[in-house]
């Protein structure tokens, strides 16, 4: 059965870009006679706020959207992600990385091509790792791209029904270099985005992932994790990013005009839907 989702993080208020993505997914589910799911991706407890979650649901209801209940909140399902992480650790696919973000950035800057996406590390020798653990040093669990390539032993692909940022469409071969040794979990967050999202998509029966093309490269990482965890691979449908009058995409960090501000200014949901191309 067709099932898709809108999965915001409650770290701020929704803007036009969020509305466009939610409406795109909702309309796709409606046309297919399928399921539309709202997921709250609130694993970053340092930035997520209950008031933003409430505002998300208020904004989506104002737009005329409906979704399945109960809503899945990632913070309530950490055991699911921990179980997936332990599976990867048991197979030697994840390792403890004690390098800080600054140290990794310096490594990348020294590299010939300086690409964050291709950073690779390696487990420490057992004695050194034990000493650093005994000293209470912080670490992150990272996926070993080298071990993953050996475990998979062949090419992976995914189906793109929409379009990536460079027009990618159709059957896309997974690029093993993209993502590098990505973080799977860290002390301050517990679980990282890539691992949580593939577990959630599988548990919620998501058949189609509909989202902005800024997440196209993340699909290469997530498809690899799906294969390593024996999870089903959804079809992907990336859509264009909505741009403001200044040519920049709408973003929370740039204080894009929020849906709440549009509503307070007298805009109706029907008018916004027309503006975004949903008559």
PDB file of C-alpha atoms in Angstrom:
ATOM      1  CA  UNK A   1       0.000   0.000   0.000  1.00  0.00           C
ATOM      2  CA  UNK A   2       1.169   3.520  -0.808  1.00  0.00           C
ATOM      3  CA  UNK A   3       2.374   5.285   2.353  1.00  0.00           C
ATOM      4  CA  UNK A   4       4.373   8.453   2.725  1.00  0.00           C
ATOM      5  CA  UNK A   5       5.254  10.844   5.506  1.00  0.00           C
ATOM      6  CA  UNK A   6       6.080  14.399   6.484  1.00  0.00           C
ATOM      7  CA  UNK A   7       8.754  14.336   9.173  1.00  0.00           C
ATOM      8  CA  UNK A   8       9.648  17.750  10.607  1.00  0.00           C
ATOM      9  CA  UNK A   9      11.906  18.426  13.557  1.00  0.00           C
ATOM     10  CA  UNK A  10      10.260  20.654  16.196  1.00  0.00           C
ATOM     11  CA  UNK A  11      13.145  23.117  16.355  1.00  0.00           C
ATOM     12  CA  UNK A  12      11.192  26.105  15.058  1.00  0.00           C
ATOM     13  CA  UNK A  13       8.043  27.188  13.272  1.00  0.00           C
ATOM     14  CA  UNK A  14       7.010  25.985   9.815  1.00  0.00           C
ATOM     15  CA  UNK A  15       7.369  28.233   6.755  1.00  0.00           C
ATOM     16  CA  UNK A  16       6.281  28.098   3.109  1.00  0.00           C
ATOM     17  CA  UNK A  17       8.943  25.531   2.244  1.00  0.00           C
ATOM     18  CA  UNK A  18       7.586  23.143   4.868  1.00  0.00           C
ATOM     19  CA  UNK A  19       4.051  23.734   3.633  1.00  0.00           C
ATOM     20  CA  UNK A  20       5.080  22.922   0.062  1.00  0.00           C
ATOM     21  CA  UNK A  21       6.735  19.656   1.137  1.00  0.00           C
ATOM     22  CA  UNK A  22       3.845  18.592   3.378  1.00  0.00           C
ATOM     23  CA  UNK A  23       1.272  19.377   0.687  1.00  0.00           C
ATOM     24  CA  UNK A  24       3.307  17.516  -1.944  1.00  0.00           C
ATOM     25  CA  UNK A  25       3.391  14.377   0.191  1.00  0.00           C
ATOM     26  CA  UNK A  26      -0.238  14.694   1.287  1.00  0.00           C
ATOM     27  CA  UNK A  27      -1.501  15.143  -2.264  1.00  0.00           C
ATOM     28  CA  UNK A  28       0.525  12.148  -3.462  1.00  0.00           C
ATOM     29  CA  UNK A  29      -1.050   9.980  -0.764  1.00  0.00           C
ATOM     30  CA  UNK A  30      -4.519  11.278  -1.574  1.00  0.00           C
ATOM     31  CA  UNK A  31      -4.156  10.571  -5.297  1.00  0.00           C
ATOM     32  CA  UNK A  32      -2.874   7.054  -4.590  1.00  0.00           C
ATOM     33  CA  UNK A  33      -5.580   6.341  -2.008  1.00  0.00           C
ATOM     34  CA  UNK A  34      -2.792   5.704   0.478  1.00  0.00           C
ATOM     35  CA  UNK A  35      -1.579   6.730   3.915  1.00  0.00           C
ATOM     36  CA  UNK A  36      -0.191  10.093   4.987  1.00  0.00           C
ATOM     37  CA  UNK A  37       1.856   9.974   8.171  1.00  0.00           C
ATOM     38  CA  UNK A  38       3.156  12.771  10.368  1.00  0.00           C
ATOM     39  CA  UNK A  39       6.350  11.852  12.209  1.00  0.00           C
ATOM     40  CA  UNK A  40       7.988  14.138  14.762  1.00  0.00           C
ATOM     41  CA  UNK A  41      11.771  13.809  14.531  1.00  0.00           C
ATOM     42  CA  UNK A  42      12.664  15.081  17.987  1.00  0.00           C
ATOM     43  CA  UNK A  43      15.806  13.125  18.854  1.00  0.00           C
ATOM     44  CA  UNK A  44      17.830  16.328  19.228  1.00  0.00           C
ATOM     45  CA  UNK A  45      16.612  17.149  22.717  1.00  0.00           C
ATOM     46  CA  UNK A  46      18.949  20.147  22.921  1.00  0.00           C
ATOM     47  CA  UNK A  47      16.957  22.006  20.236  1.00  0.00           C
ATOM     48  CA  UNK A  48      13.486  20.437  20.046  1.00  0.00           C
ATOM     49  CA  UNK A  49      10.617  22.034  21.995  1.00  0.00           C
ATOM     50  CA  UNK A  50       7.061  20.807  22.771  1.00  0.00           C
ATOM     51  CA  UNK A  51       5.635  24.195  21.793  1.00  0.00           C
ATOM     52  CA  UNK A  52       7.079  23.821  18.293  1.00  0.00           C
ATOM     53  CA  UNK A  53       5.507  20.378  17.948  1.00  0.00           C
ATOM     54  CA  UNK A  54       2.130  21.809  18.916  1.00  0.00           C
ATOM     55  CA  UNK A  55       2.612  24.621  16.391  1.00  0.00           C
ATOM     56  CA  UNK A  56       3.476  22.104  13.638  1.00  0.00           C
ATOM     57  CA  UNK A  57       0.215  20.261  14.146  1.00  0.00           C
ATOM     58  CA  UNK A  58      -1.740  23.522  14.294  1.00  0.00           C
ATOM     59  CA  UNK A  59      -0.173  24.718  11.024  1.00  0.00           C
ATOM     60  CA  UNK A  60      -0.812  21.441   9.194  1.00  0.00           C
ATOM     61  CA  UNK A  61      -4.432  21.354  10.359  1.00  0.00           C
ATOM     62  CA  UNK A  62      -4.842  24.973   9.190  1.00  0.00           C
ATOM     63  CA  UNK A  63      -3.587  23.879   5.753  1.00  0.00           C
ATOM     64  CA  UNK A  64      -6.365  21.281   5.691  1.00  0.00           C
ATOM     65  CA  UNK A  65      -4.166  18.214   6.112  1.00  0.00           C
ATOM     66  CA  UNK A  66      -5.032  15.130   8.103  1.00  0.00           C
ATOM     67  CA  UNK A  67      -2.743  12.328   9.211  1.00  0.00           C
ATOM     68  CA  UNK A  68      -2.734   9.011  11.006  1.00  0.00           C
ATOM     69  CA  UNK A  69      -2.855   8.833  14.791  1.00  0.00           C
ATOM     70  CA  UNK A  70      -1.038   8.317  17.036  1.00  0.00           C
ATOM     71  CA  UNK A  71       1.885  10.412  15.845  1.00  0.00           C
ATOM     72  CA  UNK A  72       5.256   8.709  16.179  1.00  0.00           C
ATOM     73  CA  UNK A  73       7.747  10.758  18.181  1.00  0.00           C
ATOM     74  CA  UNK A  74      11.301   9.549  17.836  1.00  0.00           C
ATOM     75  CA  UNK A  75      12.126  10.438  21.439  1.00  0.00           C
ATOM     76  CA  UNK A  76       9.641   7.768  22.563  1.00  0.00           C
ATOM     77  CA  UNK A  77      11.263   4.974  20.543  1.00  0.00           C
ATOM     78  CA  UNK A  78      14.964   5.139  21.358  1.00  0.00           C
ATOM     79  CA  UNK A  79      15.035   1.391  22.065  1.00  0.00           C
ATOM     80  CA  UNK A  80      14.228   0.702  18.401  1.00  0.00           C
ATOM     81  CA  UNK A  81      17.252   2.695  17.260  1.00  0.00           C
ATOM     82  CA  UNK A  82      19.506   1.190  19.924  1.00  0.00           C
ATOM     83  CA  UNK A  83      18.575  -2.310  18.754  1.00  0.00           C
ATOM     84  CA  UNK A  84      19.504  -1.393  15.173  1.00  0.00           C
ATOM     85  CA  UNK A  85      22.796   0.119  16.336  1.00  0.00           C
ATOM     86  CA  UNK A  86      23.642  -2.999  18.332  1.00  0.00           C
ATOM     87  CA  UNK A  87      23.059  -5.136  15.239  1.00  0.00           C
ATOM     88  CA  UNK A  88      25.577  -3.061  13.314  1.00  0.00           C
ATOM     89  CA  UNK A  89      28.086  -3.158  16.172  1.00  0.00           C
ATOM     90  CA  UNK A  90      27.755  -6.944  16.514  1.00  0.00           C
ATOM     91  CA  UNK A  91      28.600  -7.348  12.824  1.00  0.00           C
ATOM     92  CA  UNK A  92      31.676  -5.139  13.085  1.00  0.00           C
ATOM     93  CA  UNK A  93      30.058  -2.428  10.952  1.00  0.00           C
ATOM     94  CA  UNK A  94      30.307   0.386  13.500  1.00  0.00           C
ATOM     95  CA  UNK A  95      33.180   1.641  15.599  1.00  0.00           C
ATOM     96  CA  UNK A  96      33.819   4.165  18.354  1.00  0.00           C
ATOM     97  CA  UNK A  97      35.299   7.405  17.068  1.00  0.00           C
ATOM     98  CA  UNK A  98      36.878   9.715  19.633  1.00  0.00           C
ATOM     99  CA  UNK A  99      37.720  12.506  17.194  1.00  0.00           C
ATOM    100  CA  UNK A 100      35.971  15.811  17.719  1.00  0.00           C
ATOM    101  CA  UNK A 101      34.183  17.686  14.961  1.00  0.00           C
ATOM    102  CA  UNK A 102      37.081  20.162  14.927  1.00  0.00           C
ATOM    103  CA  UNK A 103      39.644  17.397  14.479  1.00  0.00           C
ATOM    104  CA  UNK A 104      37.656  15.867  11.627  1.00  0.00           C
ATOM    105  CA  UNK A 105      37.275  19.271   9.976  1.00  0.00           C
ATOM    106  CA  UNK A 106      41.043  19.725  10.175  1.00  0.00           C
ATOM    107  CA  UNK A 107      41.560  16.280   8.628  1.00  0.00           C
ATOM    108  CA  UNK A 108      39.237  17.213   5.778  1.00  0.00           C
ATOM    109  CA  UNK A 109      40.967  20.543   5.227  1.00  0.00           C
ATOM    110  CA  UNK A 110      44.282  18.715   4.839  1.00  0.00           C
ATOM    111  CA  UNK A 111      42.815  16.209   2.367  1.00  0.00           C
ATOM    112  CA  UNK A 112      43.489  16.791  -1.365  1.00  0.00           C
ATOM    113  CA  UNK A 113      39.828  17.380  -2.220  1.00  0.00           C
ATOM    114  CA  UNK A 114      38.533  18.470   1.195  1.00  0.00           C
ATOM    115  CA  UNK A 115      35.080  16.841   1.102  1.00  0.00           C
ATOM    116  CA  UNK A 116      33.150  16.245   4.323  1.00  0.00           C
ATOM    117  CA  UNK A 117      31.121  13.556   2.567  1.00  0.00           C
ATOM    118  CA  UNK A 118      34.126  11.277   2.070  1.00  0.00           C
ATOM    119  CA  UNK A 119      35.776  11.302   5.505  1.00  0.00           C
ATOM    120  CA  UNK A 120      36.793   7.842   6.680  1.00  0.00           C
ATOM    121  CA  UNK A 121      38.255   6.772   9.980  1.00  0.00           C
ATOM    122  CA  UNK A 122      39.049   3.481  11.669  1.00  0.00           C
ATOM    123  CA  UNK A 123      38.675   1.798  15.059  1.00  0.00           C
ATOM    124  CA  UNK A 124      41.417   2.446  17.581  1.00  0.00           C
ATOM    125  CA  UNK A 125      43.679  -0.391  18.725  1.00  0.00           C
ATOM    126  CA  UNK A 126      41.883  -2.219  21.582  1.00  0.00           C
ATOM    127  CA  UNK A 127      44.325  -1.055  24.250  1.00  0.00           C
ATOM    128  CA  UNK A 128      44.070   2.602  23.306  1.00  0.00           C
ATOM    129  CA  UNK A 129      40.281   2.403  23.030  1.00  0.00           C
ATOM    130  CA  UNK A 130      40.008   0.826  26.485  1.00  0.00           C
ATOM    131  CA  UNK A 131      42.226   3.525  28.002  1.00  0.00           C
ATOM    132  CA  UNK A 132      40.176   6.325  26.477  1.00  0.00           C
ATOM    133  CA  UNK A 133      36.934   4.734  27.640  1.00  0.00           C
ATOM    134  CA  UNK A 134      38.362   4.345  31.146  1.00  0.00           C
ATOM    135  CA  UNK A 135      39.274   8.028  31.083  1.00  0.00           C
ATOM    136  CA  UNK A 136      35.649   8.887  30.295  1.00  0.00           C
ATOM    137  CA  UNK A 137      36.327  10.436  26.900  1.00  0.00           C
ATOM    138  CA  UNK A 138      33.358  11.141  24.669  1.00  0.00           C
ATOM    139  CA  UNK A 139      32.908   9.262  21.419  1.00  0.00           C
ATOM    140  CA  UNK A 140      30.452   8.755  18.577  1.00  0.00           C
ATOM    141  CA  UNK A 141      29.494   5.491  16.928  1.00  0.00           C
ATOM    142  CA  UNK A 142      30.311   5.739  13.230  1.00  0.00           C
ATOM    143  CA  UNK A 143      29.464   3.455  10.353  1.00  0.00           C
ATOM    144  CA  UNK A 144      32.602   1.889   8.882  1.00  0.00           C
ATOM    145  CA  UNK A 145      32.263   2.470   5.167  1.00  0.00           C
ATOM    146  CA  UNK A 146      35.074  -0.011   4.504  1.00  0.00           C
ATOM    147  CA  UNK A 147      33.345  -2.760   6.511  1.00  0.00           C
ATOM    148  CA  UNK A 148      29.983  -1.893   4.929  1.00  0.00           C
ATOM    149  CA  UNK A 149      31.395  -2.248   1.415  1.00  0.00           C
ATOM    150  CA  UNK A 150      32.832  -5.655   2.301  1.00  0.00           C
ATOM    151  CA  UNK A 151      29.555  -6.798   3.881  1.00  0.00           C
ATOM    152  CA  UNK A 152      27.405  -5.698   0.947  1.00  0.00           C
ATOM    153  CA  UNK A 153      29.737  -7.096  -1.671  1.00  0.00           C
ATOM    154  CA  UNK A 154      28.063  -5.483  -4.654  1.00  0.00           C
ATOM    155  CA  UNK A 155      26.296  -2.476  -6.117  1.00  0.00           C
ATOM    156  CA  UNK A 156      23.225  -0.954  -4.521  1.00  0.00           C
ATOM    157  CA  UNK A 157      20.639   1.283  -6.114  1.00  0.00           C
ATOM    158  CA  UNK A 158      17.404   3.094  -5.382  1.00  0.00           C
ATOM    159  CA  UNK A 159      14.492   4.281  -7.491  1.00  0.00           C
ATOM    160  CA  UNK A 160      14.099   8.036  -7.911  1.00  0.00           C
ATOM    161  CA  UNK A 161      10.673   9.019  -9.225  1.00  0.00           C
ATOM    162  CA  UNK A 162      11.261  12.722  -8.695  1.00  0.00           C
ATOM    163  CA  UNK A 163      14.450  14.561  -9.411  1.00  0.00           C
ATOM    164  CA  UNK A 164      17.736  15.132  -7.619  1.00  0.00           C
ATOM    165  CA  UNK A 165      19.497  18.516  -7.582  1.00  0.00           C
ATOM    166  CA  UNK A 166      21.273  17.709 -10.869  1.00  0.00           C
ATOM    167  CA  UNK A 167      18.243  16.186 -12.551  1.00  0.00           C
ATOM    168  CA  UNK A 168      18.923  12.625 -11.363  1.00  0.00           C
ATOM    169  CA  UNK A 169      15.989  10.358 -12.129  1.00  0.00           C
ATOM    170  CA  UNK A 170      15.236   6.648 -12.486  1.00  0.00           C
ATOM    171  CA  UNK A 171      17.399   3.891 -11.066  1.00  0.00           C
ATOM    172  CA  UNK A 172      20.258   5.561  -9.187  1.00  0.00           C
ATOM    173  CA  UNK A 173      23.381   3.654  -8.262  1.00  0.00           C
ATOM    174  CA  UNK A 174      24.466   4.240  -4.682  1.00  0.00           C
ATOM    175  CA  UNK A 175      27.777   6.081  -4.562  1.00  0.00           C
ATOM    176  CA  UNK A 176      29.852   4.391  -1.833  1.00  0.00           C
ATOM    177  CA  UNK A 177      31.891   7.545  -1.314  1.00  0.00           C
ATOM    178  CA  UNK A 178      28.959   9.762  -0.352  1.00  0.00           C
ATOM    179  CA  UNK A 179      28.542  10.142   3.366  1.00  0.00           C
ATOM    180  CA  UNK A 180      31.806   8.579   4.415  1.00  0.00           C
ATOM    181  CA  UNK A 181      31.853   7.133   7.925  1.00  0.00           C
ATOM    182  CA  UNK A 182      28.632   8.794   9.059  1.00  0.00           C
ATOM    183  CA  UNK A 183      27.693   9.221  12.711  1.00  0.00           C
ATOM    184  CA  UNK A 184      25.113   6.675  13.882  1.00  0.00           C
ATOM    185  CA  UNK A 185      24.865   7.801  17.490  1.00  0.00           C
ATOM    186  CA  UNK A 186      26.580  10.214  19.834  1.00  0.00           C
ATOM    187  CA  UNK A 187      26.485  10.893  23.535  1.00  0.00           C
ATOM    188  CA  UNK A 188      24.543  14.182  23.456  1.00  0.00           C
ATOM    189  CA  UNK A 189      21.846  12.992  21.024  1.00  0.00           C
ATOM    190  CA  UNK A 190      21.809   9.208  21.479  1.00  0.00           C
ATOM    191  CA  UNK A 191      20.936   8.326  17.894  1.00  0.00           C
ATOM    192  CA  UNK A 192      21.682  10.226  14.710  1.00  0.00           C
ATOM    193  CA  UNK A 193      19.337  11.144  11.872  1.00  0.00           C
ATOM    194  CA  UNK A 194      20.365   8.562   9.262  1.00  0.00           C
ATOM    195  CA  UNK A 195      19.883   5.553  11.523  1.00  0.00           C
ATOM    196  CA  UNK A 196      16.634   6.768  13.081  1.00  0.00           C
ATOM    197  CA  UNK A 197      14.990   7.596   9.760  1.00  0.00           C
ATOM    198  CA  UNK A 198      15.611   4.213   8.111  1.00  0.00           C
ATOM    199  CA  UNK A 199      14.321   2.381  11.178  1.00  0.00           C
ATOM    200  CA  UNK A 200      11.201   4.563  11.302  1.00  0.00           C
ATOM    201  CA  UNK A 201      10.478   4.239   7.588  1.00  0.00           C
ATOM    202  CA  UNK A 202      10.603   0.448   7.873  1.00  0.00           C
ATOM    203  CA  UNK A 203       8.505   0.243  11.048  1.00  0.00           C
ATOM    204  CA  UNK A 204       5.869   2.598   9.641  1.00  0.00           C
ATOM    205  CA  UNK A 205       5.635   0.828   6.295  1.00  0.00           C
ATOM    206  CA  UNK A 206       6.705   3.845   4.240  1.00  0.00           C
ATOM    207  CA  UNK A 207       6.569   2.925   0.555  1.00  0.00           C
ATOM    208  CA  UNK A 208       7.465   6.368  -0.835  1.00  0.00           C
ATOM    209  CA  UNK A 209       9.789   8.949   0.694  1.00  0.00           C
ATOM    210  CA  UNK A 210       8.741  12.361  -0.622  1.00  0.00           C
ATOM    211  CA  UNK A 211      11.007  15.215   0.422  1.00  0.00           C
ATOM    212  CA  UNK A 212      13.164  18.105  -0.820  1.00  0.00           C
ATOM    213  CA  UNK A 213      16.054  17.496  -3.177  1.00  0.00           C
ATOM    214  CA  UNK A 214      18.468  18.888  -0.581  1.00  0.00           C
ATOM    215  CA  UNK A 215      18.224  15.408   1.000  1.00  0.00           C
ATOM    216  CA  UNK A 216      19.001  13.553  -2.222  1.00  0.00           C
ATOM    217  CA  UNK A 217      22.590  12.753  -1.225  1.00  0.00           C
ATOM    218  CA  UNK A 218      21.409  11.478   2.159  1.00  0.00           C
ATOM    219  CA  UNK A 219      19.544   8.759   0.259  1.00  0.00           C
ATOM    220  CA  UNK A 220      22.861   7.135  -0.655  1.00  0.00           C
ATOM    221  CA  UNK A 221      23.701   6.747   3.047  1.00  0.00           C
ATOM    222  CA  UNK A 222      20.216   5.627   4.020  1.00  0.00           C
ATOM    223  CA  UNK A 223      19.985   3.054   1.255  1.00  0.00           C
ATOM    224  CA  UNK A 224      23.261   1.545   2.498  1.00  0.00           C
ATOM    225  CA  UNK A 225      21.913   1.324   6.054  1.00  0.00           C
ATOM    226  CA  UNK A 226      18.692  -0.287   4.809  1.00  0.00           C
ATOM    227  CA  UNK A 227      20.689  -2.998   3.082  1.00  0.00           C
ATOM    228  CA  UNK A 228      22.939  -3.612   6.104  1.00  0.00           C
ATOM    229  CA  UNK A 229      19.906  -3.904   8.417  1.00  0.00           C
ATOM    230  CA  UNK A 230      17.820  -5.976   5.962  1.00  0.00           C
ATOM    231  CA  UNK A 231      15.172  -3.263   5.785  1.00  0.00           C
ATOM    232  CA  UNK A 232      12.915  -2.648   2.778  1.00  0.00           C
ATOM    233  CA  UNK A 233      13.893   0.110   0.368  1.00  0.00           C
ATOM    234  CA  UNK A 234      11.161   2.673  -0.313  1.00  0.00           C
ATOM    235  CA  UNK A 235      10.809   4.509  -3.598  1.00  0.00           C
ATOM    236  CA  UNK A 236      12.178   8.053  -3.432  1.00  0.00           C
ATOM    237  CA  UNK A 237      10.530  11.131  -4.887  1.00  0.00           C
ATOM    238  CA  UNK A 238      12.584  14.265  -4.280  1.00  0.00           C
ATOM    239  CA  UNK A 239      10.983  17.564  -5.172  1.00  0.00           C
ATOM    240  CA  UNK A 240      12.280  21.035  -5.935  1.00  0.00           C
ATOM    241  CA  UNK A 241      13.033  23.449  -3.136  1.00  0.00           C
ATOM    242  CA  UNK A 242      10.793  26.444  -2.751  1.00  0.00           C
ATOM    243  CA  UNK A 243      12.676  29.721  -3.145  1.00  0.00           C
ATOM    244  CA  UNK A 244      11.910  33.147  -1.770  1.00  0.00           C
ATOM    245  CA  UNK A 245      11.942  36.445  -3.661  1.00  0.00           C
ATOM    246  CA  UNK A 246      15.686  36.705  -2.979  1.00  0.00           C
ATOM    247  CA  UNK A 247      16.326  33.391  -4.766  1.00  0.00           C
ATOM    248  CA  UNK A 248      17.302  31.605  -1.561  1.00  0.00           C
ATOM    249  CA  UNK A 249      15.450  28.602  -0.238  1.00  0.00           C
ATOM    250  CA  UNK A 250      13.253  29.125   2.788  1.00  0.00           C
ATOM    251  CA  UNK A 251      15.036  28.170   6.009  1.00  0.00           C
ATOM    252  CA  UNK A 252      14.416  28.490   9.733  1.00  0.00           C
ATOM    253  CA  UNK A 253      17.907  29.841  10.306  1.00  0.00           C
ATOM    254  CA  UNK A 254      17.213  32.737   7.923  1.00  0.00           C
ATOM    255  CA  UNK A 255      14.020  33.627   9.806  1.00  0.00           C
ATOM    256  CA  UNK A 256      11.791  32.848   6.849  1.00  0.00           C
ATOM    257  CA  UNK A 257       8.240  34.142   7.271  1.00  0.00           C
ATOM    258  CA  UNK A 258       6.358  31.487   9.214  1.00  0.00           C
ATOM    259  CA  UNK A 259       2.919  30.048   8.555  1.00  0.00           C
ATOM    260  CA  UNK A 260       1.784  31.493  11.869  1.00  0.00           C
ATOM    261  CA  UNK A 261       2.842  34.962  10.668  1.00  0.00           C
ATOM    262  CA  UNK A 262       1.056  34.450   7.348  1.00  0.00           C
ATOM    263  CA  UNK A 263      -2.073  33.388   9.213  1.00  0.00           C
ATOM    264  CA  UNK A 264      -1.872  36.385  11.540  1.00  0.00           C
ATOM    265  CA  UNK A 265      -1.495  38.625   8.518  1.00  0.00           C
ATOM    266  CA  UNK A 266      -4.804  37.449   7.109  1.00  0.00           C
ATOM    267  CA  UNK A 267      -3.701  34.857   4.556  1.00  0.00           C
ATOM    268  CA  UNK A 268      -6.156  31.996   4.163  1.00  0.00           C
ATOM    269  CA  UNK A 269      -5.077  28.384   3.697  1.00  0.00           C
ATOM    270  CA  UNK A 270      -6.800  28.382   0.314  1.00  0.00           C
ATOM    271  CA  UNK A 271      -4.736  31.362  -0.812  1.00  0.00           C
ATOM    272  CA  UNK A 272      -1.492  29.761   0.329  1.00  0.00           C
ATOM    273  CA  UNK A 273      -2.357  26.490  -1.387  1.00  0.00           C
ATOM    274  CA  UNK A 274      -2.982  28.392  -4.633  1.00  0.00           C
ATOM    275  CA  UNK A 275       0.280  30.295  -4.248  1.00  0.00           C
ATOM    276  CA  UNK A 276       2.146  26.999  -3.845  1.00  0.00           C
ATOM    277  CA  UNK A 277       0.436  25.374  -6.823  1.00  0.00           C
ATOM    278  CA  UNK A 278      -2.145  23.259  -5.028  1.00  0.00           C
ATOM    279  CA  UNK A 279      -5.514  24.484  -6.355  1.00  0.00           C
TER     280      UNK A 279
END
